[in-house]
mmCIF file of C-alpha atoms in Angstrom:
data_model
loop_
_atom_site.group_PDB
_atom_site.id
_atom_site.type_symbol
_atom_site.label_atom_id
_atom_site.label_comp_id
_atom_site.label_asym_id
_atom_site.label_seq_id
_atom_site.Cartn_x
_atom_site.Cartn_y
_atom_site.Cartn_z
ATOM 1 C CA MET N 1 -38.166 -192.742 42.762
ATOM 2 C CA THR N 2 -37.716 -196.364 43.792
ATOM 3 C CA THR N 3 -34.712 -198.524 42.991
ATOM 4 C CA GLU N 4 -36.823 -200.544 40.546
ATOM 5 C CA GLU N 5 -37.881 -197.362 38.743
ATOM 6 C CA ARG N 6 -34.278 -196.259 38.335
ATOM 7 C CA LYS N 7 -33.011 -199.486 36.801
ATOM 8 C CA PRO N 8 -34.340 -199.032 33.242
ATOM 9 C CA ALA N 9 -32.888 -195.530 33.016
ATOM 10 C CA ARG N 10 -29.485 -196.693 34.229
ATOM 11 C CA ARG N 11 -29.432 -199.639 31.847
ATOM 12 C CA GLY N 12 -30.443 -197.327 29.035
ATOM 13 C CA ALA N 13 -27.512 -195.103 29.928
ATOM 14 C CA ALA N 14 -25.231 -198.117 29.790
ATOM 15 C CA VAL N 15 -26.533 -199.067 26.334
ATOM 16 C CA ALA N 16 -26.022 -195.522 25.100
ATOM 17 C CA ASP N 17 -22.514 -195.630 26.490
ATOM 18 C CA ARG N 18 -21.796 -198.817 24.570
ATOM 19 C CA ASP N 19 -23.125 -197.212 21.395
ATOM 20 C CA GLU N 20 -20.340 -194.639 21.714
ATOM 21 C CA MET N 21 -17.721 -197.354 21.317
ATOM 22 C CA THR N 22 -15.840 -196.700 18.092
ATOM 23 C CA ARG N 23 -12.924 -198.094 16.142
ATOM 24 C CA GLU N 24 -13.777 -201.738 16.637
ATOM 25 C CA GLY N 25 -14.753 -201.550 20.278
ATOM 26 C CA LEU N 26 -12.521 -198.709 21.503
ATOM 27 C CA PRO N 27 -14.133 -195.814 23.408
ATOM 28 C CA PRO N 28 -14.239 -192.289 21.922
ATOM 29 C CA ALA N 29 -11.079 -190.222 22.262
ATOM 30 C CA HIS N 30 -12.673 -187.697 24.637
ATOM 31 C CA ARG N 31 -13.880 -190.229 27.205
ATOM 32 C CA VAL N 32 -12.194 -189.823 30.600
ATOM 33 C CA ILE N 33 -10.570 -193.108 31.629
ATOM 34 C CA CYS N 34 -8.944 -191.943 34.895
ATOM 35 C CA ALA N 35 -10.985 -189.283 36.688
ATOM 36 C CA CYS N 36 -8.265 -188.522 39.250
ATOM 37 C CA THR N 37 -5.799 -187.406 36.555
ATOM 38 C CA ASN N 38 -8.489 -186.441 34.015
ATOM 39 C CA MET N 39 -6.803 -188.736 31.492
ATOM 40 C CA THR N 40 -8.815 -189.239 28.313
ATOM 41 C CA PHE N 41 -8.695 -192.317 26.138
ATOM 42 C CA ALA N 42 -6.720 -190.359 23.522
ATOM 43 C CA GLN N 43 -4.047 -189.555 26.120
ATOM 44 C CA LEU N 44 -3.983 -193.167 27.271
ATOM 45 C CA GLU N 45 -3.570 -194.365 23.694
ATOM 46 C CA GLU N 46 -0.694 -191.945 23.169
ATOM 47 C CA ALA N 47 1.014 -193.084 26.385
ATOM 48 C CA VAL N 48 0.645 -196.764 25.498
ATOM 49 C CA GLY N 49 2.172 -196.049 22.093
ATOM 50 C CA LYS N 50 5.402 -194.763 23.587
ATOM 51 C CA VAL N 51 8.358 -197.082 23.278
ATOM 52 C CA HIS N 52 9.203 -196.963 26.984
ATOM 53 C CA SER N 53 5.660 -197.916 28.072
ATOM 54 C CA GLN N 54 6.429 -201.609 27.692
ATOM 55 C CA SER N 55 4.776 -202.701 30.940
ATOM 56 C CA PHE N 56 1.586 -201.825 32.747
ATOM 57 C CA ASP N 57 3.538 -200.695 35.824
ATOM 58 C CA ALA N 58 5.624 -198.381 33.625
ATOM 59 C CA LEU N 59 2.455 -196.893 32.168
ATOM 60 C CA LEU N 60 1.099 -196.144 35.660
ATOM 61 C CA GLU N 61 4.386 -194.581 36.750
ATOM 62 C CA GLU N 62 4.708 -192.412 33.633
ATOM 63 C CA THR N 63 1.118 -191.143 33.603
ATOM 64 C CA GLY N 64 0.151 -191.176 37.291
ATOM 65 C CA ALA N 65 -3.135 -192.807 36.301
ATOM 66 C CA GLY N 66 -4.625 -195.484 38.522
ATOM 67 C CA LYS N 67 -2.486 -194.568 41.537
ATOM 68 C CA THR N 68 -4.829 -192.369 43.592
ATOM 69 C CA CYS N 69 -8.251 -193.941 44.102
ATOM 70 C CA THR N 70 -7.392 -197.022 41.943
ATOM 71 C CA ALA N 71 -10.999 -197.334 40.708
ATOM 72 C CA CYS N 72 -9.921 -197.306 37.052
ATOM 73 C CA LEU N 73 -7.168 -199.936 37.317
ATOM 74 C CA LEU N 74 -8.949 -202.804 35.609
ATOM 75 C CA ASP N 75 -10.202 -200.516 32.832
ATOM 76 C CA LEU N 76 -6.637 -199.297 32.303
ATOM 77 C CA GLU N 77 -5.437 -202.885 32.391
ATOM 78 C CA TYR N 78 -7.934 -203.949 29.740
ATOM 79 C CA TYR N 79 -7.177 -201.112 27.333
ATOM 80 C CA PHE N 80 -3.415 -201.416 27.886
ATOM 81 C CA VAL N 81 -3.436 -205.035 26.733
ATOM 82 C CA ASP N 82 -5.973 -204.309 23.977
ATOM 83 C CA LEU N 83 -3.988 -201.390 22.547
ATOM 84 C CA LYS N 84 -0.723 -203.308 22.729
ATOM 85 C CA ALA N 85 -2.335 -206.188 20.859
ATOM 86 C CA ARG N 86 -3.547 -203.808 18.130
ATOM 87 C CA ALA N 87 -0.101 -202.234 17.640
ATOM 88 C CA PRO N 88 1.838 -203.263 14.519
ATOM 89 C CA ARG N 89 4.120 -206.188 15.325
ATOM 90 C CA ASN N 90 6.816 -205.467 12.784
ATOM 91 C CA ALA N 91 7.191 -201.750 12.279
ATOM 92 C CA ASP N 92 9.101 -200.603 9.248
ATOM 93 C CA ALA N 93 12.576 -199.297 10.067
ATOM 94 C CA GLY N 94 11.538 -195.862 8.819
ATOM 95 C CA HIS N 95 8.260 -195.745 10.735
ATOM 96 C CA VAL N 96 8.122 -192.899 13.258
ATOM 97 C CA ASP N 97 6.376 -193.905 16.483
ATOM 98 C CA ALA N 98 4.718 -191.776 19.175
ATOM 99 C CA THR N 99 8.108 -190.792 20.618
ATOM 100 C CA GLY N 100 9.351 -189.397 17.312
ATOM 101 C CA GLU N 101 11.888 -192.209 16.886
ATOM 102 C CA THR N 102 12.237 -194.626 13.997
ATOM 103 C CA ALA N 103 12.759 -198.321 14.619
ATOM 104 C CA ALA N 104 16.385 -197.971 13.532
ATOM 105 C CA GLN N 105 16.958 -195.205 16.107
ATOM 106 C CA ARG N 106 15.706 -197.204 19.065
ATOM 107 C CA SER N 107 18.210 -198.623 21.512
ATOM 108 C CA TRP N 108 18.923 -202.343 21.381
ATOM 109 C CA LYS N 109 17.128 -202.750 24.715
ATOM 110 C CA TYR N 110 13.836 -201.380 23.397
ATOM 111 C CA ARG N 111 14.196 -203.391 20.201
ATOM 112 C CA VAL N 112 14.564 -206.534 22.330
ATOM 113 C CA TYR N 113 11.508 -205.491 24.348
ATOM 114 C CA GLY N 114 9.578 -204.969 21.129
ATOM 115 C CA TRP N 115 10.551 -208.409 19.875
ATOM 116 C CA LEU N 116 9.512 -210.017 23.170
ATOM 117 C CA ASP N 117 6.159 -208.231 23.004
ATOM 118 C CA SER N 118 5.676 -209.495 19.468
ATOM 119 C CA ILE N 119 5.866 -213.129 20.610
ATOM 120 C CA SER N 120 4.389 -212.712 24.103
ATOM 121 C CA PRO N 121 1.779 -209.976 24.636
ATOM 122 C CA PRO N 122 2.216 -207.827 27.758
ATOM 123 C CA VAL N 123 0.576 -209.080 30.945
ATOM 124 C CA ALA N 124 -0.943 -206.415 33.181
ATOM 125 C CA TRP N 125 -0.473 -206.475 36.952
ATOM 126 C CA ALA N 126 -2.647 -204.729 39.503
ATOM 127 C CA SER N 127 -1.122 -202.253 41.944
ATOM 128 C CA PRO N 128 -1.504 -202.918 45.677
ATOM 129 C CA ASN N 129 -4.279 -201.333 47.714
ATOM 130 C CA HIS N 130 -3.903 -200.598 51.421
ATOM 131 C CA ILE N 131 -6.466 -200.520 54.216
ATOM 132 C CA PRO N 132 -5.980 -199.514 57.855
ATOM 133 C CA ILE N 133 -6.954 -201.934 60.598
ATOM 134 C CA LEU N 134 -8.453 -200.867 63.928
ATOM 135 C CA ALA N 135 -8.752 -203.324 66.792
ATOM 136 C CA GLY N 136 -9.816 -203.135 70.410
ATOM 137 C CA LYS N 137 -12.643 -203.985 72.764
ATOM 138 C CA ASP N 138 -15.761 -204.661 70.649
ATOM 139 C CA ILE N 139 -13.957 -203.307 67.549
ATOM 140 C CA GLU N 140 -13.575 -205.383 64.386
ATOM 141 C CA THR N 141 -12.210 -204.610 60.912
ATOM 142 C CA TRP N 142 -13.461 -206.530 57.885
ATOM 143 C CA LEU N 143 -12.233 -206.563 54.290
ATOM 144 C CA THR N 144 -14.600 -207.077 51.360
ATOM 145 C CA VAL N 145 -13.653 -207.605 47.713
ATOM 146 C CA THR N 146 -16.555 -208.174 45.317
ATOM 147 C CA ASN N 147 -16.448 -209.312 41.713
ATOM 148 C CA HIS N 148 -19.715 -208.249 40.082
ATOM 149 C CA ASP N 149 -20.362 -207.022 36.545
ATOM 150 C CA LEU N 150 -22.738 -204.175 37.397
ATOM 151 C CA LEU N 151 -23.798 -202.599 34.081
ATOM 152 C CA PHE N 152 -20.857 -203.760 31.984
ATOM 153 C CA ASP N 153 -22.762 -206.001 29.589
ATOM 154 C CA GLU N 154 -20.311 -205.963 26.701
ATOM 155 C CA ARG N 155 -17.443 -207.573 28.664
ATOM 156 C CA LYS N 156 -17.964 -209.537 31.834
ATOM 157 C CA SER N 157 -15.724 -209.459 34.870
ATOM 158 C CA ALA N 158 -12.956 -212.042 35.068
ATOM 159 C CA PRO N 159 -12.111 -214.476 37.870
ATOM 160 C CA LEU N 160 -9.850 -212.793 40.405
ATOM 161 C CA THR N 161 -6.921 -214.055 42.417
ATOM 162 C CA THR N 162 -6.735 -211.815 45.474
ATOM 163 C CA THR N 163 -3.778 -211.851 47.851
ATOM 164 C CA VAL N 164 -4.267 -210.337 51.306
ATOM 165 C CA GLU N 165 -1.340 -209.588 53.603
ATOM 166 C CA VAL N 166 -1.891 -208.364 57.174
ATOM 167 C CA ARG N 167 0.864 -206.664 59.186
ATOM 168 C CA ARG N 168 1.080 -205.446 62.770
ATOM 169 C CA ALA N 169 1.943 -201.864 63.704
ATOM 170 C CA ASP N 170 5.648 -202.744 63.868
ATOM 171 C CA GLY N 171 5.557 -203.923 60.245
ATOM 172 C CA SER N 172 5.864 -207.626 61.030
ATOM 173 C CA ARG N 173 3.702 -209.917 58.935
ATOM 174 C CA LEU N 174 0.806 -211.559 60.759
ATOM 175 C CA TRP N 175 -0.491 -213.627 57.837
ATOM 176 C CA ARG N 176 -0.677 -213.763 54.060
ATOM 177 C CA ARG N 177 -3.370 -215.676 52.165
ATOM 178 C CA ARG N 178 -4.544 -216.080 48.594
ATOM 179 C CA PHE N 179 -8.218 -216.245 47.624
ATOM 180 C CA ARG N 180 -10.096 -217.012 44.398
ATOM 181 C CA ILE N 181 -13.133 -214.839 43.635
ATOM 182 C CA PRO N 182 -15.197 -216.085 40.677
ATOM 183 C CA PRO N 183 -17.411 -213.622 38.770
ATOM 184 C CA GLY N 184 -20.565 -212.814 40.691
ATOM 185 C CA GLU N 185 -19.079 -213.707 44.077
ATOM 186 C CA GLU N 186 -17.314 -211.830 46.863
ATOM 187 C CA LEU N 187 -14.688 -212.236 49.550
ATOM 188 C CA ARG N 188 -15.349 -211.053 53.102
ATOM 189 C CA VAL N 189 -12.666 -211.725 55.682
ATOM 190 C CA ARG N 190 -11.950 -210.396 59.159
ATOM 191 C CA VAL N 191 -8.473 -208.853 59.364
ATOM 192 C CA ASP N 192 -8.141 -207.468 62.911
ATOM 193 C CA GLU N 193 -7.627 -210.771 64.730
ATOM 194 C CA GLY N 194 -4.132 -210.798 66.192
ATOM 195 C CA ILE N 195 -3.816 -207.003 65.915
ATOM 196 C CA ALA N 196 -5.623 -206.412 69.223
ATOM 197 C CA ASP N 197 -2.799 -208.174 71.098
ATOM 198 C CA GLN N 198 -0.883 -204.878 71.064
ATOM 199 C CA PRO N 199 -0.968 -202.669 74.183
ATOM 200 C CA GLY N 200 -3.307 -199.690 74.407
ATOM 201 C CA GLU N 201 -7.036 -199.128 74.122
ATOM 202 C CA LEU N 202 -6.869 -198.867 70.331
ATOM 203 C CA ALA N 203 -4.503 -201.066 68.313
ATOM 204 C CA VAL N 204 -3.717 -200.557 64.627
ATOM 205 C CA GLY N 205 -2.292 -202.472 61.710
ATOM 206 C CA ARG N 206 -2.616 -202.603 57.949
ATOM 207 C CA ALA N 207 -3.693 -204.946 55.183
ATOM 208 C CA THR N 208 -2.393 -204.919 51.622
ATOM 209 C CA VAL N 209 -4.663 -206.263 48.897
ATOM 210 C CA VAL N 210 -3.583 -207.218 45.374
ATOM 211 C CA SER N 211 -6.180 -208.558 42.925
ATOM 212 C CA ARG N 212 -5.206 -209.950 39.538
ATOM 213 C CA ALA N 213 -7.709 -210.877 36.866
ATOM 214 C CA ASP N 214 -7.288 -214.072 34.861
ATOM 215 C CA HIS N 215 -7.804 -212.086 31.655
ATOM 216 C CA PRO N 216 -8.649 -208.497 30.636
ATOM 217 C CA ALA N 217 -12.169 -207.539 31.680
ATOM 218 C CA MET N 218 -14.276 -204.659 32.921
ATOM 219 C CA ARG N 219 -13.490 -203.717 36.507
ATOM 220 C CA GLY N 220 -17.019 -204.058 37.893
ATOM 221 C CA THR N 221 -16.880 -203.837 41.700
ATOM 222 C CA MET N 222 -13.453 -205.292 42.457
ATOM 223 C CA ARG N 223 -12.244 -202.336 44.520
ATOM 224 C CA PRO N 224 -11.510 -203.451 48.115
ATOM 225 C CA GLN N 225 -13.603 -202.001 50.930
ATOM 226 C CA LEU N 226 -12.952 -201.906 54.660
ATOM 227 C CA GLU N 227 -15.652 -201.964 57.307
ATOM 228 C CA ILE N 228 -15.073 -201.024 60.947
ATOM 229 C CA LEU N 229 -17.615 -202.512 63.345
ATOM 230 C CA ALA N 230 -17.967 -201.056 66.848
ATOM 231 C CA ALA N 231 -20.469 -201.405 69.672
ATOM 232 C CA ARG N 232 -22.709 -198.540 68.534
ATOM 233 C CA GLY N 233 -22.071 -198.175 64.819
ATOM 234 C CA THR N 234 -20.302 -199.133 61.611
ATOM 235 C CA CYS N 235 -18.289 -197.160 59.067
ATOM 236 C CA ALA N 236 -16.704 -198.089 55.751
ATOM 237 C CA LEU N 237 -14.091 -196.817 53.293
ATOM 238 C CA HIS N 238 -12.600 -197.989 49.997
ATOM 239 C CA ALA N 239 -8.973 -199.077 49.820
ATOM 240 C CA GLN N 240 -6.222 -196.776 48.548
ATOM 241 C CA GLY N 241 -3.006 -197.008 46.581
ATOM 242 C CA ASP N 242 0.340 -195.411 47.440
ATOM 243 C CA VAL N 243 0.804 -191.663 47.870
ATOM 244 C CA GLY N 244 4.221 -190.080 47.602
ATOM 245 C CA PRO N 245 6.113 -188.145 50.286
ATOM 246 C CA GLY N 246 5.156 -184.599 51.222
ATOM 247 C CA ASP N 247 2.456 -182.920 53.291
ATOM 248 C CA THR N 248 -0.999 -184.293 54.049
ATOM 249 C CA TRP N 249 -3.585 -181.937 55.567
ATOM 250 C CA PHE N 250 -6.841 -182.410 57.449
ATOM 251 C CA THR N 251 -9.214 -179.748 58.759
ATOM 252 C CA MET N 252 -11.160 -180.390 61.957
ATOM 253 C CA GLN N 253 -12.737 -178.840 65.045
ATOM 254 C CA ASN N 254 -11.800 -179.282 68.680
ATOM 255 C CA ARG N 255 -14.773 -180.923 70.424
ATOM 256 C CA PRO N 256 -13.230 -183.189 73.068
ATOM 257 C CA ASP N 257 -16.533 -183.738 74.877
ATOM 258 C CA ASP N 258 -18.094 -185.168 71.712
ATOM 259 C CA GLU N 259 -15.303 -186.855 69.770
ATOM 260 C CA ARG N 260 -11.701 -187.988 69.757
ATOM 261 C CA LEU N 261 -9.563 -187.396 66.671
ATOM 262 C CA PHE N 262 -6.717 -189.599 65.465
ATOM 263 C CA LEU N 263 -4.320 -189.625 62.539
ATOM 264 C CA LEU N 264 -3.621 -193.163 61.364
ATOM 265 C CA LEU N 265 -0.571 -193.500 59.115
ATOM 266 C CA ILE N 266 0.407 -196.505 56.986
ATOM 267 C CA ASN N 267 4.030 -196.589 55.872
ATOM 268 C CA THR N 268 3.694 -198.153 52.417
ATOM 269 C CA SER N 269 7.426 -198.048 51.717
ATOM 270 C CA GLY N 270 10.085 -200.559 52.632
ATOM 271 C CA LYS N 271 11.969 -197.880 54.583
ATOM 272 C CA GLY N 272 11.408 -196.678 58.112
ATOM 273 C CA GLN N 273 10.446 -193.028 58.386
ATOM 274 C CA SER N 274 9.489 -190.352 60.889
ATOM 275 C CA ALA N 275 6.318 -188.377 60.261
ATOM 276 C CA GLU N 276 6.148 -184.867 61.681
ATOM 277 C CA ILE N 277 2.626 -184.074 62.897
ATOM 278 C CA SER N 278 1.925 -180.436 63.765
ATOM 279 C CA TYR N 279 -1.156 -178.392 64.735
ATOM 280 C CA PRO N 280 -3.102 -176.157 64.975
ATOM 281 C CA HIS N 281 -2.444 -174.549 61.595
ATOM 282 C CA ASP N 282 -4.565 -171.753 60.191
ATOM 283 C CA ALA N 283 -7.574 -173.094 58.277
ATOM 284 C CA GLY N 284 -8.443 -169.704 56.805
ATOM 285 C CA THR N 285 -10.349 -168.365 59.792
ATOM 286 C CA GLY N 286 -7.653 -166.553 61.754
ATOM 287 C CA ASP N 287 -4.005 -166.405 62.766
ATOM 288 C CA MET N 288 -2.864 -169.709 64.279
ATOM 289 C CA GLN N 289 0.608 -170.980 65.042
ATOM 290 C CA PRO N 290 1.253 -174.695 65.594
ATOM 291 C CA GLU N 291 1.967 -175.364 69.256
ATOM 292 C CA ALA N 292 2.036 -179.165 69.129
ATOM 293 C CA ARG N 293 4.699 -180.994 67.128
ATOM 294 C CA THR N 294 5.161 -184.744 67.328
ATOM 295 C CA MET N 295 7.578 -187.047 65.529
ATOM 296 C CA LEU N 296 5.858 -190.375 64.907
ATOM 297 C CA ASP N 297 8.268 -193.189 64.035
ATOM 298 C CA LEU N 298 6.916 -195.578 61.408
ATOM 299 C CA PRO N 299 8.800 -198.849 60.837
ATOM 300 C CA ALA N 300 9.090 -200.200 57.304
ATOM 301 C CA HIS N 301 5.612 -201.450 56.302
ATOM 302 C CA GLY N 302 4.401 -200.333 59.735
ATOM 303 C CA THR N 303 1.440 -198.350 61.013
ATOM 304 C CA GLY N 304 1.216 -195.503 63.519
ATOM 305 C CA LEU N 305 -1.572 -193.796 65.446
ATOM 306 C CA HIS N 306 -1.516 -190.267 66.882
ATOM 307 C CA GLU N 307 -4.349 -188.727 68.882
ATOM 308 C CA VAL N 308 -4.828 -185.044 68.071
ATOM 309 C CA THR N 309 -4.999 -183.216 71.401
ATOM 310 C CA LEU N 310 -4.665 -179.443 71.564
ATOM 311 C CA PRO N 311 -2.564 -177.949 74.373
ATOM 312 C CA PRO N 312 -4.728 -175.907 76.791
ATOM 313 C CA ASP N 313 -3.557 -172.505 75.496
ATOM 314 C CA ALA N 314 -4.105 -173.553 71.881
ATOM 315 C CA ALA N 315 -7.531 -174.983 72.711
ATOM 316 C CA ALA N 316 -8.546 -171.697 74.331
ATOM 317 C CA HIS N 317 -7.304 -169.739 71.309
ATOM 318 C CA VAL N 318 -8.946 -172.012 68.731
ATOM 319 C CA GLY N 319 -12.278 -172.370 70.491
ATOM 320 C CA ALA N 320 -14.899 -173.601 68.029
ATOM 321 C CA LEU N 321 -12.966 -172.455 64.952
ATOM 322 C CA PRO N 322 -11.762 -175.070 62.459
ATOM 323 C CA PHE N 323 -8.033 -175.720 62.416
ATOM 324 C CA ALA N 324 -5.692 -177.742 60.221
ATOM 325 C CA VAL N 325 -3.390 -180.632 61.074
ATOM 326 C CA ARG N 326 -0.363 -181.422 58.925
ATOM 327 C CA ALA N 327 1.476 -184.719 58.564
ATOM 328 C CA ARG N 328 4.844 -184.255 56.844
ATOM 329 C CA LEU N 329 6.175 -187.470 55.307
ATOM 330 C CA GLN N 330 9.583 -188.562 54.027
ATOM 331 C CA HIS N 331 8.487 -191.601 52.003
ATOM 332 C CA PRO N 332 5.259 -192.987 50.475
ATOM 333 C CA CYS N 333 2.514 -193.258 53.056
ATOM 334 C CA ARG N 334 -1.266 -193.296 53.468
ATOM 335 C CA VAL N 335 -2.814 -190.979 56.057
ATOM 336 C CA TYR N 336 -6.323 -191.331 57.478
ATOM 337 C CA LEU N 337 -8.404 -189.216 59.832
ATOM 338 C CA VAL N 338 -10.266 -191.344 62.365
ATOM 339 C CA CYS N 339 -13.071 -189.772 64.406
ATOM 340 C CA ALA N 340 -14.419 -191.666 67.397
ATOM 341 C CA THR N 341 -16.773 -191.163 70.291
ATOM 342 C CA PRO N 342 -15.003 -190.689 73.635
ATOM 343 C CA ALA N 343 -15.885 -194.279 74.563
ATOM 344 C CA LEU N 344 -14.523 -195.631 71.235
ATOM 345 C CA ASP N 345 -17.843 -197.300 70.501
ATOM 346 C CA ARG N 346 -18.505 -195.574 67.165
ATOM 347 C CA PHE N 347 -16.099 -194.492 64.393
ATOM 348 C CA SER N 348 -15.869 -192.664 61.114
ATOM 349 C CA ILE N 349 -12.825 -192.606 58.834
ATOM 350 C CA ASP N 350 -11.642 -190.487 55.920
ATOM 351 C CA HIS N 351 -8.494 -190.236 53.810
ATOM 352 C CA ARG N 352 -6.448 -187.833 51.713
#
């Protein structure tokens, strides 16, 4: 089926989806708003109704929605503001809200917040997205942020103000710029320039992207994308939000003649931390004990790169079997698996 043949069916699906909108433009209660947390609209509505969900950031923290792949952020932003605007402005003192409290039982702080919301509706803020930067001989990293409506006919996308901040591996800021992206347009900017000044055959850094809409709208295609250009190929990946401390795992094979494997870590916190990287761990195919352990120091807001290289005895034991690599983190961080040809002229990248 050609692209042209698919378009009517997809637009028909979009129209049917709009027909499901109920209660003066709100989606049905069962519709999933955040796929990563499986949050339905009913659960979102309940969370927004809680007294302590007075800000968009508080809503994200309390529910966990919008913090993994970030694809739903603008949808969440729209419905957060919409639901807050629909809430009664002057609740009766005996009215019991979603928390089970009456207005008279609320603390003075929340009553002040409620009064402020009654005269100034909440303003939603987008969470930051992070992308890794690779730089080296014939290696470029580009950032793209688009602002297209796609199939969202009932509400168009809004003009975006996008702030991009680029930092070196040591966490120092290289540059910070603000861009305007009108509906129907896109931003494409190279972010690796200045990163390649670091020593080594492969230099790394990070970019942080924050996009804010002028007014509530459908998210369209605003999610940032990175593109890594090398001499013999190109790869791409969408940007990510923060992930908390703990263990991050990747499964891989040891094929040093065909590929080189790297863990790229972005320290998204304002604190320095040491990441413990260990391998090979058992990936379900046999008994393996980690023989390589490395402590990778990550400055605040910094980036680190570790090449996964099995010791000779471990390589002989593992052979062609898959094995697991663990990165143990103390603070929020993003971890990526970078695969490259031995000559570093072609890459692929994945995340957890």
